[in-house]
mmCIF file of C-alpha atoms in Angstrom:
data_model
loop_
_atom_site.group_PDB
_atom_site.id
_atom_site.type_symbol
_atom_site.label_atom_id
_atom_site.label_comp_id
_atom_site.label_asym_id
_atom_site.label_seq_id
_atom_site.Cartn_x
_atom_site.Cartn_y
_atom_site.Cartn_z
ATOM 1 C CA UNK A 1 84.106 120.557 -17.592
ATOM 2 C CA UNK A 2 84.628 123.065 -14.787
ATOM 3 C CA UNK A 3 84.120 121.719 -11.275
ATOM 4 C CA UNK A 4 83.718 123.542 -7.970
ATOM 5 C CA UNK A 5 84.737 122.412 -4.486
ATOM 6 C CA UNK A 6 83.821 124.079 -1.195
ATOM 7 C CA UNK A 7 86.592 124.008 1.392
ATOM 8 C CA UNK A 8 86.914 125.247 4.948
ATOM 9 C CA UNK A 9 88.731 128.551 5.356
ATOM 10 C CA UNK A 10 91.455 126.841 7.381
ATOM 11 C CA UNK A 11 92.257 124.661 4.347
ATOM 12 C CA UNK A 12 93.230 127.598 2.110
ATOM 13 C CA UNK A 13 96.906 127.120 2.996
ATOM 14 C CA UNK A 14 96.795 123.698 1.295
ATOM 15 C CA UNK A 15 95.509 125.068 -2.039
ATOM 16 C CA UNK A 16 97.958 124.873 -4.935
ATOM 17 C CA UNK A 17 96.893 127.957 -6.895
ATOM 18 C CA UNK A 18 98.661 126.591 -9.983
ATOM 19 C CA UNK A 19 96.007 123.855 -10.169
ATOM 20 C CA UNK A 20 92.844 125.933 -9.697
ATOM 21 C CA UNK A 21 91.452 128.936 -11.533
ATOM 22 C CA UNK A 22 91.811 131.344 -8.622
ATOM 23 C CA UNK A 23 95.174 133.046 -8.532
ATOM 24 C CA UNK A 24 95.673 133.574 -4.796
ATOM 25 C CA UNK A 25 93.990 133.621 -1.415
ATOM 26 C CA UNK A 26 92.998 137.228 -2.203
ATOM 27 C CA UNK A 27 90.782 136.174 -5.132
ATOM 28 C CA UNK A 28 88.646 133.717 -3.162
ATOM 29 C CA UNK A 29 85.013 134.372 -2.272
ATOM 30 C CA UNK A 30 84.138 133.453 1.304
ATOM 31 C CA UNK A 31 80.859 132.604 2.970
ATOM 32 C CA UNK A 32 79.371 135.453 5.010
ATOM 33 C CA UNK A 33 80.776 134.035 8.254
ATOM 34 C CA UNK A 34 84.184 133.553 6.558
ATOM 35 C CA UNK A 35 84.224 129.860 7.511
ATOM 36 C CA UNK A 36 84.192 128.501 3.946
ATOM 37 C CA UNK A 37 85.350 129.344 0.465
ATOM 38 C CA UNK A 38 85.425 127.506 -2.847
ATOM 39 C CA UNK A 39 87.795 126.866 -5.708
ATOM 40 C CA UNK A 40 87.169 125.850 -9.280
ATOM 41 C CA UNK A 41 89.245 123.775 -11.631
ATOM 42 C CA UNK A 42 88.898 122.834 -15.239
ATOM 43 C CA UNK A 43 90.765 119.570 -15.686
ATOM 44 C CA UNK A 44 89.795 115.948 -15.960
ATOM 45 C CA UNK A 45 92.067 115.205 -13.008
ATOM 46 C CA UNK A 46 91.092 116.383 -9.541
ATOM 47 C CA UNK A 47 93.978 118.184 -7.806
ATOM 48 C CA UNK A 48 95.288 115.964 -5.016
ATOM 49 C CA UNK A 49 94.443 118.474 -2.266
ATOM 50 C CA UNK A 50 90.762 118.293 -3.325
ATOM 51 C CA UNK A 51 90.457 114.509 -3.564
ATOM 52 C CA UNK A 52 87.604 113.068 -1.537
ATOM 53 C CA UNK A 53 85.734 116.385 -1.384
ATOM 54 C CA UNK A 54 82.305 116.937 -2.918
ATOM 55 C CA UNK A 55 82.481 118.394 -6.417
ATOM 56 C CA UNK A 56 79.717 120.592 -7.794
ATOM 57 C CA UNK A 57 78.636 121.637 -11.272
ATOM 58 C CA UNK A 58 78.199 125.296 -12.208
ATOM 59 C CA UNK A 59 74.432 125.198 -11.647
ATOM 60 C CA UNK A 60 74.854 123.421 -8.302
ATOM 61 C CA UNK A 61 77.382 125.960 -6.990
ATOM 62 C CA UNK A 62 75.170 128.866 -8.113
ATOM 63 C CA UNK A 63 72.308 127.412 -6.074
ATOM 64 C CA UNK A 64 74.580 127.105 -3.020
ATOM 65 C CA UNK A 65 76.008 130.615 -3.431
ATOM 66 C CA UNK A 66 72.473 132.061 -3.559
ATOM 67 C CA UNK A 67 71.760 130.844 -0.003
ATOM 68 C CA UNK A 68 71.865 133.085 3.075
ATOM 69 C CA UNK A 69 75.173 131.488 4.073
ATOM 70 C CA UNK A 70 76.868 133.002 1.008
ATOM 71 C CA UNK A 71 74.755 136.001 -0.013
ATOM 72 C CA UNK A 72 73.503 138.663 2.387
ATOM 73 C CA UNK A 73 69.696 138.789 2.061
ATOM 74 C CA UNK A 74 69.857 142.443 3.179
ATOM 75 C CA UNK A 75 72.822 143.993 1.361
ATOM 76 C CA UNK A 76 73.974 147.439 2.548
ATOM 77 C CA UNK A 77 72.255 150.347 0.893
ATOM 78 C CA UNK A 78 68.956 148.600 0.221
#
């Protein structure tokens, strides 16, 4: 089952991109203020750099990403 973990932007340097589904820092989605991002992984074992962090399901992360912290309520051009 795929799991999602929100991390602070200053933690990106600790991400082992061989153990998550994102391929590099350039493929991460950040919160609107650029203070947080998230990674997803699809193993039974939590990567060590994510241990102790809150893990979310797909539906939980979608709810979080729909908030004003992650999605601009007034996107350009509307």
